[in-house]
Amino acid sequence: MGTPNEDYLLVAAIDFGTAYSGYAFSTRTDHGKDPLKVCANTWGAGNLMSLKTSTCVLFDRNKKFHSFGFEAEDNYSDFALDEKHQDFYFFRRFKMKLFDKMHLRRKFMLEDEMGKKMSAMDVFSACIKYLKDHHVKKCVQQLPDITDDDIRWVLTVPAIWNDASKQFMREAADKAGIMDQHLMIALEPEAASLCCRYLPMTTLGGCGSGFVPFAPGSKYLVFDAGGGTVDITVHEVQPSGSLKELYKANGGNWGGTYIDIAFRNLLADIVGNDVMDDFQATQMMDYIDLFREFEVKKRNFKNEMTEKINFKVPIALNEGFKKQKGKDIKEHIKTKPKYDKSIIWIGDKLRMEAHIAKGLFEEACGSVAKHLKTLFAEGQVHDVPTILMVGGFSESPMLQDVIRKTMPDKRIIIPADPGLAVLKGAVIFGHNPSVIQERRCRYTYGVKTSVPFEAGVHPEAKKFVDDDGEVLCADIFDKHVKIGQPVEYGMSQVTQSYLPTSKSSKAMVFSFYASDQADPTFVTDPSSTLVGNLTVEIGGSGTDRSVSVQMTFSGTELKVEAVEQQTGKKTKAKFDFLG
């Protein structure tokens, strides 16, 4: 992972979301005058104009890229009408496949909407390439002489993603043509935090008069609710204006798309999963329209609503049900006691009682409430007075209401357009990555080592004798940093010297471990996970070739540098979390 290009002219950020994606950019000059002077592309879907497009991608029968975004949805729908869609690969909402995947591999496969498989790396890189090329084409119109070296790229990822997922995105970007040394990874809630600091007070709902949320000494929790994840970080503003993380990044998979899943499950509970699967497979255009309609409706669901909610449901779903079951859905619902009085379904009209609609939010919102209660009970967080709600799902009055009721003593601040905070903030971060001055380690990291065996302390099963006749204990977790430990930006946290065990070794390879416990004893403990390898190349020969290895845990990704102590020369060192 190289150092970002220092002589860049502009920063371009790609916000690769679960449900929606987009890009934005600003020149170095504009950023100096006004950090919020950020340009974003406008995408269209029918009469809907948006600064983000749908995270959908279409490939042809040869797995060659065809289209992305709203365009991919519309193209696939057209192919479905002509019954030609079976030859295509259509992926939507696939980003979450990288969530919490400890043993993620480069070659893992993704299933499209019809269950056909394609390389995940190919799918992700094609999407990044499309957004990159789209931006460059737009840029050249305004800055005809711009080159690749003039652009510093930023790619957003959830702060709760592990090291393998971040590396996967970096390699996908590399495959898409973004050079390693031109790319920075931004953590989504951090980016949103940076954006909101520059917003005028009048655009921050919940501020009230005389309240300055980002004054030095202020503490606030960033609650980034996107399509797939709820991503949380806690910041304190330093006297210099930089930010210090007070508690390690946390959250879960409770984003807005889980409301869509709950809606699909409700429909499947009524008509049967087989009917829904058939509807999705054979009427994709209608299926997409149904969820576009639901997307608009769900944004307006409120906790205080009492009137019934109306949905337009494609007639093809009722026809498919009738064909399979031999009766109308209208008649069928009467046989379902829990829906008989609360849902009316006639033709293409679905009418449901408010409590059913609100119930779709129960699971996701319940998980959020439970998590926030646990989080605010922590010593480092309990006195944080403010919650900053960002991300598309934060626009939901239902979610806002749950957070206000769960945390009645906290001030809730919501920017005017919470769904764009990450995208704009990622551009700001690209211009000034050192603004996050201190982070907290998400895990305890270390390597496997052996120490002299102590009878009565170490288990006999770990005892072994090495080639020199020394009695040792195997599988010791040699800790480099501890979970929750504050780590300062730009400083290496660990410096270790290593010697090769073989005279002819050209590289030293270490197994690298992570644990969610502060003081793991052995790498074989249930809390310890082998997350990857650390490889350090060495020149010359002999076993006295000492190499000094510096590891930095304070950036958005782990970084390692190595120097041969005899020659003072830098040597190649890298982490590999993808196996």
XYZ file of C-alpha atoms in Angstrom:
579
model
C 0.000 0.000 0.000
C 1.734 3.142 -1.221
C 1.599 6.687 0.090
C -1.165 8.670 -1.665
C 0.083 10.914 -4.491
C 1.057 14.201 -2.830
C 1.002 16.365 -5.970
C -2.632 15.635 -6.850
C -4.962 18.251 -8.417
C -8.284 16.804 -7.311
C -9.803 14.225 -4.993
C -12.441 11.863 -6.367
C -14.431 9.718 -3.931
C -16.504 6.640 -4.760
C -19.197 5.798 -2.216
C -19.892 2.135 -2.975
C -23.100 1.469 -1.038
C -25.258 -1.608 -0.464
C -28.329 -0.028 -2.084
C -26.963 3.097 -3.810
C -23.587 4.278 -5.111
C -22.127 7.463 -6.524
C -19.037 9.591 -6.861
C -18.066 13.150 -6.011
C -14.966 15.285 -6.416
C -13.367 18.621 -5.649
C -10.175 20.327 -6.742
C -7.434 21.158 -4.299
C -8.048 24.876 -4.939
C -11.809 24.646 -4.280
C -11.241 22.601 -1.119
C -8.922 25.315 0.210
C -11.655 27.935 -0.268
C -14.663 25.858 0.807
C -14.401 22.158 1.807
C -18.116 21.707 1.003
C -17.646 22.787 -2.622
C -17.989 19.195 -3.796
C -19.439 18.215 -7.204
C -21.453 15.004 -7.602
C -22.988 13.400 -10.663
C -26.781 13.381 -11.122
C -28.314 10.055 -12.111
C -31.807 9.498 -13.473
C -34.387 6.697 -13.216
C -37.637 7.613 -14.920
C -38.735 10.879 -13.305
C -36.464 10.300 -10.297
C -33.232 12.328 -10.242
C -30.641 11.452 -7.628
C -27.002 12.085 -6.692
C -26.594 8.319 -6.320
C -27.604 5.439 -8.552
C -28.729 1.919 -7.692
C -25.906 -0.532 -6.818
C -26.862 -2.988 -9.575
C -24.668 -4.383 -12.321
C -25.416 -6.392 -15.453
C -23.046 -8.698 -17.375
C -23.683 -10.495 -20.665
C -23.540 -14.272 -21.235
C -19.726 -14.058 -21.566
C -19.502 -12.312 -18.156
C -18.558 -9.086 -19.931
C -19.711 -5.826 -18.308
C -22.944 -4.492 -19.826
C -24.342 -1.708 -17.604
C -24.530 -0.337 -14.057
C -27.034 1.416 -11.787
C -30.580 2.408 -12.749
C -29.571 1.665 -16.345
C -28.688 -1.950 -15.431
C -32.069 -2.363 -13.688
C -33.952 -1.003 -16.718
C -31.912 -3.041 -19.219
C -32.431 -6.262 -17.284
C -36.158 -5.531 -17.037
C -36.323 -5.035 -20.824
C -34.452 -8.306 -21.432
C -36.879 -10.025 -19.048
C -39.840 -8.702 -21.083
C -38.244 -10.204 -24.214
C -37.438 -13.383 -22.236
C -33.722 -12.924 -22.969
C -32.634 -12.262 -19.373
C -31.597 -15.887 -18.702
C -28.403 -15.254 -20.684
C -27.386 -12.330 -18.448
C -25.860 -12.020 -14.984
C -27.666 -9.463 -12.804
C -26.323 -8.534 -9.364
C -27.923 -6.196 -6.832
C -27.245 -5.430 -3.161
C -24.172 -7.667 -3.086
C -21.833 -5.465 -1.032
C -22.982 -7.097 2.222
C -21.430 -10.392 1.077
C -18.137 -8.877 2.322
C -19.544 -8.082 5.779
C -17.868 -9.879 8.675
C -16.367 -12.545 6.405
C -13.270 -13.463 8.442
C -12.069 -16.044 5.927
C -12.728 -14.040 2.767
C -10.751 -15.245 -0.236
C -9.816 -13.531 -3.516
C -11.549 -16.212 -5.528
C -14.890 -16.282 -3.756
C -17.964 -16.407 -5.985
C -21.132 -14.296 -5.962
C -24.567 -15.562 -6.944
C -26.671 -13.313 -9.165
C -30.466 -12.870 -8.895
C -31.013 -16.175 -10.729
C -28.393 -18.118 -8.753
C -25.710 -18.054 -11.466
C -22.150 -17.601 -10.198
C -19.429 -15.139 -11.089
C -16.126 -14.115 -9.489
C -16.837 -11.532 -6.766
C -13.597 -9.726 -7.616
C -14.772 -9.334 -11.232
C -18.167 -7.999 -10.123
C -16.796 -5.462 -7.621
C -13.990 -4.277 -9.904
C -16.387 -3.794 -12.855
C -18.583 -1.516 -10.710
C -15.614 0.525 -9.474
C -14.259 0.776 -13.042
C -17.602 2.040 -14.337
C -17.799 4.774 -11.662
C -14.106 5.661 -12.169
C -14.435 5.927 -15.964
C -17.699 7.876 -15.664
C -15.968 10.396 -13.397
C -12.835 10.718 -15.578
C -15.007 11.324 -18.670
C -16.898 14.068 -16.834
C -13.648 15.562 -15.492
C -11.960 15.766 -18.887
C -14.796 18.051 -20.075
C -13.852 20.591 -17.379
C -10.099 19.864 -17.074
C -8.969 18.590 -20.518
C -5.293 18.160 -19.499
C -5.928 16.021 -16.404
C -4.011 12.731 -16.100
C -4.316 9.679 -13.815
C -1.499 11.033 -11.635
C -3.504 14.193 -10.935
C -6.336 12.313 -9.191
C -6.267 11.045 -5.619
C -9.002 8.420 -5.280
C -10.958 7.608 -2.129
C -13.093 4.482 -1.715
C -15.538 4.236 1.193
C -16.013 1.126 3.352
C -17.900 0.550 6.618
C -15.703 1.074 9.694
C -16.867 -2.310 11.016
C -15.468 -4.206 8.017
C -12.488 -6.400 8.795
C -9.031 -6.225 7.220
C -9.757 -8.860 4.563
C -12.813 -6.964 3.264
C -10.834 -3.701 3.056
C -8.017 -5.458 1.190
C -10.576 -7.028 -1.151
C -11.913 -3.575 -2.071
C -8.373 -2.217 -2.578
C -7.518 -5.107 -4.929
C -10.826 -4.674 -6.790
C -9.961 -0.981 -7.263
C -6.496 -1.944 -8.519
C -8.088 -4.309 -11.042
C -10.379 -1.425 -12.067
C -7.336 0.675 -12.957
C -6.865 2.761 -9.801
C -3.186 2.507 -8.897
C -2.380 1.451 -5.352
C -0.469 4.643 -4.585
C -3.372 6.791 -5.812
C -5.983 5.193 -3.534
C -7.075 5.830 0.038
C -9.687 3.872 1.956
C -12.113 6.053 3.959
C -14.263 4.719 6.802
C -17.871 5.735 6.205
C -18.859 7.166 9.629
C -15.569 9.101 9.796
C -16.242 10.634 6.377
C -19.770 11.627 7.437
C -18.392 13.200 10.612
C -16.000 15.365 8.559
C -18.783 16.511 6.230
C -21.100 17.561 9.071
C -18.397 19.662 10.757
C -18.469 22.082 7.807
C -22.243 22.223 7.301
C -23.989 25.494 8.243
C -25.773 25.252 11.608
C -29.102 25.975 9.880
C -28.842 22.671 7.953
C -28.253 20.563 11.086
C -31.662 19.577 12.412
C -31.728 19.354 16.229
C -28.978 21.904 16.968
C -31.119 24.582 18.603
C -29.902 28.095 19.322
C -26.545 28.631 20.982
C -25.457 24.993 20.567
C -22.185 24.426 18.674
C -21.840 20.659 18.091
C -18.244 20.654 16.808
C -16.512 23.104 19.166
C -13.179 21.955 20.692
C -13.858 19.517 23.532
C -17.207 18.402 22.029
C -17.971 14.688 22.024
C -20.473 13.079 19.684
C -21.464 9.645 18.428
C -21.672 9.225 14.637
C -24.552 6.904 13.793
C -24.217 6.002 10.096
C -27.244 3.988 8.989
C -26.844 2.935 5.370
C -28.473 0.289 3.225
C -26.596 -2.676 4.680
C -24.930 -1.670 7.939
C -25.322 0.595 10.916
C -21.784 1.846 11.466
C -20.879 3.721 14.646
C -17.868 5.718 15.773
C -17.420 8.150 18.680
C -15.406 11.372 18.215
C -14.012 14.128 20.393
C -12.952 17.435 18.812
C -9.377 18.371 19.770
C -8.175 21.963 20.400
C -6.448 21.871 16.970
C -9.764 20.923 15.293
C -8.585 17.366 14.588
C -10.661 14.397 15.769
C -9.923 11.695 18.309
C -11.820 8.407 18.337
C -13.021 7.612 21.878
C -14.283 4.064 21.331
C -13.545 1.392 18.720
C -15.790 1.309 15.626
C -18.865 -0.874 16.129
C -22.317 -1.619 14.718
C -24.080 -4.388 12.839
C -26.002 -5.463 9.748
C -29.205 -3.527 10.518
C -29.341 -1.176 7.528
C -32.351 -0.025 5.504
C -32.388 -2.992 3.123
C -33.450 -5.157 6.074
C -36.819 -3.373 5.965
C -37.094 -4.458 2.314
C -36.244 -8.032 3.339
C -38.953 -7.864 6.027
C -41.443 -6.653 3.363
C -40.469 -9.504 1.028
C -40.816 -11.977 3.898
C -44.295 -10.585 4.644
C -45.369 -11.077 1.032
C -43.827 -14.572 0.999
C -45.704 -15.404 4.202
C -48.952 -14.528 2.426
C -48.430 -16.001 -1.059
C -45.714 -18.575 -0.316
C -41.977 -18.374 -0.923
C -42.298 -20.492 -4.081
C -44.660 -17.919 -5.638
C -42.346 -15.017 -4.663
C -39.281 -16.833 -6.063
C -41.139 -17.535 -9.308
C -42.332 -13.901 -9.490
C -38.746 -12.664 -9.004
C -37.361 -15.097 -11.601
C -39.986 -14.549 -14.316
C -41.189 -10.951 -13.746
C -37.992 -9.099 -12.818
C -39.232 -5.771 -14.203
C -42.314 -5.946 -11.970
C -40.210 -7.172 -9.049
C -37.871 -4.155 -9.320
C -40.854 -1.772 -9.678
C -42.476 -3.247 -6.569
C -39.402 -2.527 -4.457
C -38.865 0.917 -6.008
C -42.450 1.728 -4.938
C -41.799 0.311 -1.450
C -38.547 2.308 -1.185
C -40.469 5.581 -1.672
C -43.288 4.576 0.710
C -41.109 3.299 3.563
C -39.276 6.631 3.830
C -42.527 8.211 4.992
C -43.582 5.584 7.555
C -44.010 7.267 10.937
C -44.552 5.764 14.357
C -47.619 7.932 14.984
C -49.395 6.915 11.766
C -52.721 5.185 12.287
C -54.275 5.198 8.814
C -53.931 2.264 6.416
C -51.071 2.193 3.876
C -51.719 1.529 0.178
C -49.242 -0.175 -2.142
C -49.436 -0.814 -5.857
C -48.475 -4.451 -6.386
C -47.876 -5.757 -9.949
C -50.895 -7.740 -11.165
C -48.466 -10.472 -12.325
C -47.968 -11.520 -8.692
C -51.689 -12.203 -8.243
C -51.820 -13.962 -11.625
C -48.817 -16.136 -10.728
C -50.445 -17.034 -7.413
C -53.750 -17.897 -9.111
C -51.934 -20.074 -11.655
C -50.120 -22.038 -8.939
C -52.797 -22.158 -6.219
C -56.018 -21.965 -8.229
C -57.509 -18.985 -6.336
C -57.149 -15.224 -5.846
C -54.909 -13.773 -3.129
C -58.003 -11.866 -1.945
C -59.700 -15.183 -1.063
C -56.497 -16.773 0.224
C -55.866 -14.019 2.816
C -59.150 -14.898 4.521
C -57.609 -18.282 5.414
C -54.711 -16.506 7.222
C -56.035 -15.377 10.635
C -53.129 -12.983 11.358
C -53.738 -11.071 8.098
C -57.478 -11.529 7.559
C -58.517 -8.249 9.220
C -55.318 -6.260 8.686
C -54.462 -6.751 4.975
C -56.706 -6.367 1.915
C -55.257 -7.467 -1.434
C -57.373 -6.972 -4.544
C -55.771 -7.204 -7.984
C -52.865 -4.751 -7.989
C -53.822 -2.995 -4.722
C -52.438 -3.978 -1.337
C -53.854 -2.159 1.685
C -52.415 -2.829 5.137
C -53.046 -1.615 8.655
C -50.449 0.807 10.040
C -49.251 -1.659 12.720
C -48.288 -4.204 10.021
C -46.284 -1.576 8.099
C -44.577 -0.368 11.273
C -43.838 -3.981 12.240
C -41.503 -4.253 9.227
C -39.071 -2.000 11.132
C -39.213 -3.962 14.375
C -36.229 -6.273 13.960
C -33.720 -3.745 12.567
C -34.789 -0.926 14.920
C -34.898 -3.298 17.904
C -31.305 -4.393 17.209
C -30.208 -0.743 16.955
C -31.913 0.202 20.249
C -30.386 -2.746 22.099
C -26.924 -1.968 20.720
C -27.085 1.741 21.639
C -28.133 0.938 25.213
C -25.156 -1.424 25.602
C -22.798 1.066 23.962
C -23.800 4.038 26.134
C -23.258 1.882 29.223
C -19.536 1.775 28.333
C -17.286 4.065 30.384
C -15.785 5.913 27.402
C -19.199 6.603 25.842
C -21.758 7.198 28.628
C -21.093 10.950 28.935
C -21.216 11.612 25.151
C -24.187 14.021 24.866
C -24.863 14.062 21.103
C -25.833 11.556 18.396
C -25.176 12.602 14.791
C -27.468 10.602 12.470
C -26.218 10.173 8.893
C -26.705 7.715 6.010
C -29.793 7.112 3.878
C -31.643 5.041 6.513
C -31.279 7.935 8.989
C -33.896 9.782 6.912
C -36.491 7.322 8.232
C -38.832 8.920 10.825
C -39.324 5.408 12.262
C -35.602 4.998 12.992
C -35.316 8.571 14.288
C -38.218 7.947 16.669
C -36.655 4.719 18.003
C -33.359 6.483 18.733
C -35.079 9.434 20.447
C -37.079 7.063 22.647
C -34.076 4.830 23.387
C -31.804 7.783 24.213
C -34.137 10.502 25.573
C -31.302 12.352 27.328
C -29.176 12.696 24.167
C -29.298 15.490 21.610
C -30.062 14.079 18.135
C -28.629 15.993 15.162
C -29.631 15.107 11.573
C -28.134 17.020 8.597
C -30.437 18.185 5.808
C -29.337 15.399 3.434
C -27.953 12.583 5.617
C -27.631 10.183 2.667
C -24.914 12.317 1.031
C -22.795 12.969 4.157
C -20.503 9.965 3.541
C -19.931 10.798 -0.138
C -19.104 14.474 0.484
C -17.095 13.668 3.617
C -14.989 11.111 1.732
C -13.836 13.920 -0.598
C -12.943 16.103 2.420
C -11.064 13.157 3.984
C -9.073 12.676 0.761
C -7.745 16.220 1.020
C -6.845 15.866 4.710
C -6.517 12.245 5.974
C -4.592 13.300 9.101
C -7.668 15.081 10.519
C -8.585 11.838 12.341
C -5.647 12.168 14.718
C -6.309 9.139 16.929
C -8.221 5.902 16.459
C -8.976 2.887 18.669
C -7.917 -0.635 17.711
C -10.865 -2.837 16.752
C -8.991 -6.029 17.682
C -5.982 -7.275 19.593
C -3.403 -8.100 16.924
C -0.297 -10.274 17.179
C 1.812 -13.107 15.812
C 2.382 -16.708 16.853
C 5.554 -17.313 18.819
C 7.155 -19.685 21.343
C 8.495 -18.883 24.839
C 10.483 -20.898 27.447
C 8.140 -23.500 28.963
C 7.056 -22.896 32.579
C 5.780 -25.964 34.412
C 2.509 -25.315 36.207
C 1.876 -22.206 34.055
C 1.824 -23.588 30.527
C -0.223 -26.642 29.508
C 1.798 -29.819 28.885
C 0.116 -30.204 25.484
C 1.939 -27.059 24.289
C 5.381 -28.284 25.410
C 8.059 -29.063 22.787
C 11.860 -29.184 22.456
C 13.510 -27.139 19.685
C 16.624 -28.047 17.608
C 18.900 -26.470 20.235
C 17.378 -28.612 23.012
C 15.473 -25.722 24.612
C 12.106 -26.645 26.171
C 9.477 -24.230 24.828
C 5.742 -23.540 24.920
C 4.131 -23.357 21.466
C 1.261 -21.209 20.095
C 1.839 -18.130 22.289
C -0.112 -15.038 21.142
C 2.624 -12.373 20.922
C 0.526 -9.235 21.264
C 1.326 -6.151 19.149
C -1.657 -3.910 19.992
C -4.642 -4.365 22.275
C -8.348 -4.015 21.450
C -9.553 -0.489 22.283
C -5.962 0.839 22.509
C -5.611 4.471 21.333
C -3.273 4.709 18.321
C -1.995 8.019 16.921
C -2.179 8.764 13.191
C 1.161 8.727 11.351
C 2.988 6.934 14.178
C 4.029 3.285 14.039
C 2.723 1.378 17.050
C 5.083 -1.616 16.873
C 8.759 -1.972 15.945
C 10.110 -5.527 16.021
C 13.393 -7.041 14.858
C 13.286 -10.429 13.157
C 15.991 -12.893 12.056
C 15.558 -15.627 9.423
C 15.749 -19.219 10.640
C 17.387 -20.423 7.408
C 20.614 -19.110 5.826
C 19.107 -19.156 2.331
C 15.698 -17.621 3.173
C 14.564 -14.914 0.776
C 11.521 -14.024 2.867
C 10.146 -14.434 6.374
C 6.459 -15.287 6.679
C 4.546 -14.791 9.942
C 1.029 -15.937 10.736
C -0.952 -12.887 11.849
C -3.756 -13.234 14.411
C -6.619 -11.122 15.756
C -8.672 -11.504 18.918
C -11.682 -9.708 20.386
C -10.172 -10.241 23.871
C -7.698 -7.802 25.447
C -5.202 -10.434 26.633
C -5.357 -13.675 24.631
C -2.801 -16.256 25.797
C -2.637 -18.664 22.857
C -3.381 -18.320 19.150
C -5.485 -21.480 19.591
C -7.865 -19.727 22.066
C -11.497 -19.640 20.821
C -11.299 -15.817 20.653
C -8.200 -15.893 18.400
C -8.471 -16.042 14.617
C -5.771 -16.459 11.996
C -6.493 -13.406 9.808
C -3.592 -13.557 7.385
C 0.141 -13.555 6.803
C 2.853 -10.958 7.142
C 5.630 -11.447 4.555
C 8.994 -9.650 4.852
C 11.510 -10.032 2.031
C 15.262 -10.213 2.900
C 18.408 -9.917 0.797
C 21.772 -11.673 1.149
C 22.312 -14.916 3.059
C 22.955 -16.118 6.611
C 20.873 -16.161 9.791
C 22.223 -12.835 11.110
C 20.278 -10.678 8.604
C 18.202 -8.703 11.091
C 15.182 -6.833 9.716
C 13.393 -4.077 11.631
C 9.638 -4.217 10.996
C 7.366 -1.258 11.781
C 3.611 -1.771 11.943
C 1.032 1.026 11.932
C -2.476 0.349 13.207
C -3.727 3.949 13.266
C -4.765 4.379 9.621
C -7.924 3.139 7.919
C -5.886 0.050 6.904
C -2.994 -1.769 8.580
C 0.393 -0.734 7.230
C 3.833 -2.356 7.473
C 7.340 -1.165 6.553
C 10.651 -3.044 6.890
C 14.314 -2.008 6.887
C 17.374 -4.295 6.676
C 19.412 -3.281 9.730
C 22.823 -4.076 8.192
C 22.324 -2.027 5.014
C 19.651 0.465 6.122
C 17.767 -0.409 2.903
C 13.977 -0.582 2.803
C 12.729 -4.024 1.928
C 9.320 -5.223 0.763
C 6.852 -6.106 3.512
C 3.124 -6.701 3.222
C 0.054 -8.099 4.935
C -2.115 -10.570 3.045
C -5.556 -11.115 4.553
C -7.050 -12.829 1.489
C -4.985 -16.034 1.424
